mmCIF file of C-alpha atoms in Angstrom:
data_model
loop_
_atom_site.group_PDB
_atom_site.id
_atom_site.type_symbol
_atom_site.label_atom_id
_atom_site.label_comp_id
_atom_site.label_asym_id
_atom_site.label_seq_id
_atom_site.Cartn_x
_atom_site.Cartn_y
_atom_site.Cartn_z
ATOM 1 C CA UNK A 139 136.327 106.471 107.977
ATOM 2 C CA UNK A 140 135.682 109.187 105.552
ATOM 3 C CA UNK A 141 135.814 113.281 106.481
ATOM 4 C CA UNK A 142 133.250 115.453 105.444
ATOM 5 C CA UNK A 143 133.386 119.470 105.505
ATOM 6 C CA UNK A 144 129.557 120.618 106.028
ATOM 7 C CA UNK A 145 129.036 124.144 104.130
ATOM 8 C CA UNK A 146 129.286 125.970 107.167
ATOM 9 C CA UNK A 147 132.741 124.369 107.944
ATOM 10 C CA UNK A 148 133.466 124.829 103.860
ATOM 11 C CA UNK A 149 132.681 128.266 104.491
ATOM 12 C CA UNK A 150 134.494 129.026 107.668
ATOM 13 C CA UNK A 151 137.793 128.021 105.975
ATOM 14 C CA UNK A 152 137.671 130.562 103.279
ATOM 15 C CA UNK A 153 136.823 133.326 105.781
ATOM 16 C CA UNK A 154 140.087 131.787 107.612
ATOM 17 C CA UNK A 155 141.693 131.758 104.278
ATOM 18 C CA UNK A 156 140.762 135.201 103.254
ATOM 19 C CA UNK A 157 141.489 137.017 106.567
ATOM 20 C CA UNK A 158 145.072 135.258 106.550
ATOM 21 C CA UNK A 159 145.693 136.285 102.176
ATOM 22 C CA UNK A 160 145.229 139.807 103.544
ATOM 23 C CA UNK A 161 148.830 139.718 104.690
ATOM 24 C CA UNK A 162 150.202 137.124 102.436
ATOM 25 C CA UNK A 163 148.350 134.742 100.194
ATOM 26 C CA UNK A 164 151.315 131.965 100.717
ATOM 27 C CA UNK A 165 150.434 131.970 104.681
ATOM 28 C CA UNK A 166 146.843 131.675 103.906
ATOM 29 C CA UNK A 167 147.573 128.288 101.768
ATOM 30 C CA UNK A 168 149.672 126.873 104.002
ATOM 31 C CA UNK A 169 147.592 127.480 106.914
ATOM 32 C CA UNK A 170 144.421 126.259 105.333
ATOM 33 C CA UNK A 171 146.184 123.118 104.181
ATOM 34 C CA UNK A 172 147.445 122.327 107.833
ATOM 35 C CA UNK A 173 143.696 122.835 108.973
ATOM 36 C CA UNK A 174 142.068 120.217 106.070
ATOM 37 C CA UNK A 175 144.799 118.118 107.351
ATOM 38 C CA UNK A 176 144.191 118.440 111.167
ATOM 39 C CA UNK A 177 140.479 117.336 109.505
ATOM 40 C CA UNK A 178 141.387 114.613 107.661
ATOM 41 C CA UNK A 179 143.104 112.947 110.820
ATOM 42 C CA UNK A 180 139.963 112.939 112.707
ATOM 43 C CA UNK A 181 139.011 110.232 110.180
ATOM 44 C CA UNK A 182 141.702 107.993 112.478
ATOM 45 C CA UNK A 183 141.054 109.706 115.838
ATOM 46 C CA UNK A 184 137.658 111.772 116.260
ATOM 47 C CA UNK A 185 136.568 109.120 119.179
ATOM 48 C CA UNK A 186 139.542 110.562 121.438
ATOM 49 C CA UNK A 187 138.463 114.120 121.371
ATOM 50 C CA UNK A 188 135.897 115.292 124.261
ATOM 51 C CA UNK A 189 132.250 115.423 124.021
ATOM 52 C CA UNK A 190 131.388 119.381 123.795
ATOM 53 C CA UNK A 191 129.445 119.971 127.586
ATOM 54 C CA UNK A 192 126.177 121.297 126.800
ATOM 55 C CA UNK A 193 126.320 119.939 123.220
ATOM 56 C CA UNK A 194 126.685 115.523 123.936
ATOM 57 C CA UNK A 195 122.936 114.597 122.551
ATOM 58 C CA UNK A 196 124.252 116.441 119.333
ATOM 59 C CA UNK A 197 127.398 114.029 119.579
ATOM 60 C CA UNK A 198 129.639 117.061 118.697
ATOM 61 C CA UNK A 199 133.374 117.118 119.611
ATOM 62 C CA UNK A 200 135.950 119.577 119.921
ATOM 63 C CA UNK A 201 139.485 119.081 118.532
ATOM 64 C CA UNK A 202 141.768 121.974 119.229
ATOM 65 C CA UNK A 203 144.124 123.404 116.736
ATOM 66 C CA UNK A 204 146.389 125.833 117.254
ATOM 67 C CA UNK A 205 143.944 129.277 117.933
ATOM 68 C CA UNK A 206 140.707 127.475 115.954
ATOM 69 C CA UNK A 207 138.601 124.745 116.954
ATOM 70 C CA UNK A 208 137.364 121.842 114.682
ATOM 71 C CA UNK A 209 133.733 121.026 115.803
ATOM 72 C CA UNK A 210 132.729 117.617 114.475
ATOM 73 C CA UNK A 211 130.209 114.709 114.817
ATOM 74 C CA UNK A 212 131.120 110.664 114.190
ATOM 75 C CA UNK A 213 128.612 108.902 112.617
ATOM 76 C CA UNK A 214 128.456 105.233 111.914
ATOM 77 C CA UNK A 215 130.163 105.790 108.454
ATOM 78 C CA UNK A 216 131.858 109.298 108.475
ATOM 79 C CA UNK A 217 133.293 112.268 110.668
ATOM 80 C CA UNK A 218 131.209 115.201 109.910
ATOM 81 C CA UNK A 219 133.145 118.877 110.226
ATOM 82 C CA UNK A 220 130.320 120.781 111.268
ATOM 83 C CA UNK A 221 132.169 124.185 111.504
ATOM 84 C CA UNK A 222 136.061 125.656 112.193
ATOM 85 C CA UNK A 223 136.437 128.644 114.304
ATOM 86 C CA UNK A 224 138.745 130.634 116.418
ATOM 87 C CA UNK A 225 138.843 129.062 119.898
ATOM 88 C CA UNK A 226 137.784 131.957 121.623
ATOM 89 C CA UNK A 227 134.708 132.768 120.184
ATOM 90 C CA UNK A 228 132.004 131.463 122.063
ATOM 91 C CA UNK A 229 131.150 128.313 121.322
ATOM 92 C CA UNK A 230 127.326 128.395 122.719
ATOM 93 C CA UNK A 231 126.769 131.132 119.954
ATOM 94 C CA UNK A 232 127.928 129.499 116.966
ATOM 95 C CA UNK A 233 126.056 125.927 118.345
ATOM 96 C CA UNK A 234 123.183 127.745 119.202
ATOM 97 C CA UNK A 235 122.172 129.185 115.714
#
């Protein structure tokens, strides 16, 4: 199944990116490329993550990583990365806009 970053989720990891070069550029690739590659497994495993409460008619799912959490929706054909955020912002915010 193929892994798609919406622009929100595009977006979200250069704000990640940028906030993490302010102390060391290095850090901020390495980070970022562990993140598109905790993505990129949910092209093998999305299914096994848990339905979002509040948030199941959307179909999205929650796979923690690390402090951030990958929101994402399976579709017939692909896993969609709908946004990447710090796991303790509040989730019925960022779903809610």
């Amino acid at each position: 199944m193929r892994v798609r970053l919406s622009d929100l989720a595009e977006q979200d990891l250069l704000d990640i990116a940028t906030f993490i070069a302010a102390d060391s550029v290095l850090q901020a690739e390495i980070y970022t490329d562990k993140l598109l590659q905790a993505c990129a497994g949910l092209a093998e495993s999305a299914e096994r993550y848990a339905l979002i409460p509040r948030y199941e008619g959307r179909g999205y799912r929650r796979r923690p990583f690390e402090n951030y959490a990958i929101i994402c929706v399976v579709t017939s054909d692909e896993v969609v990365v709908v946004r990447i955020t710090s796991s303790a912002r509040d989730i019925d915010t960022l779903l809610d806009d």
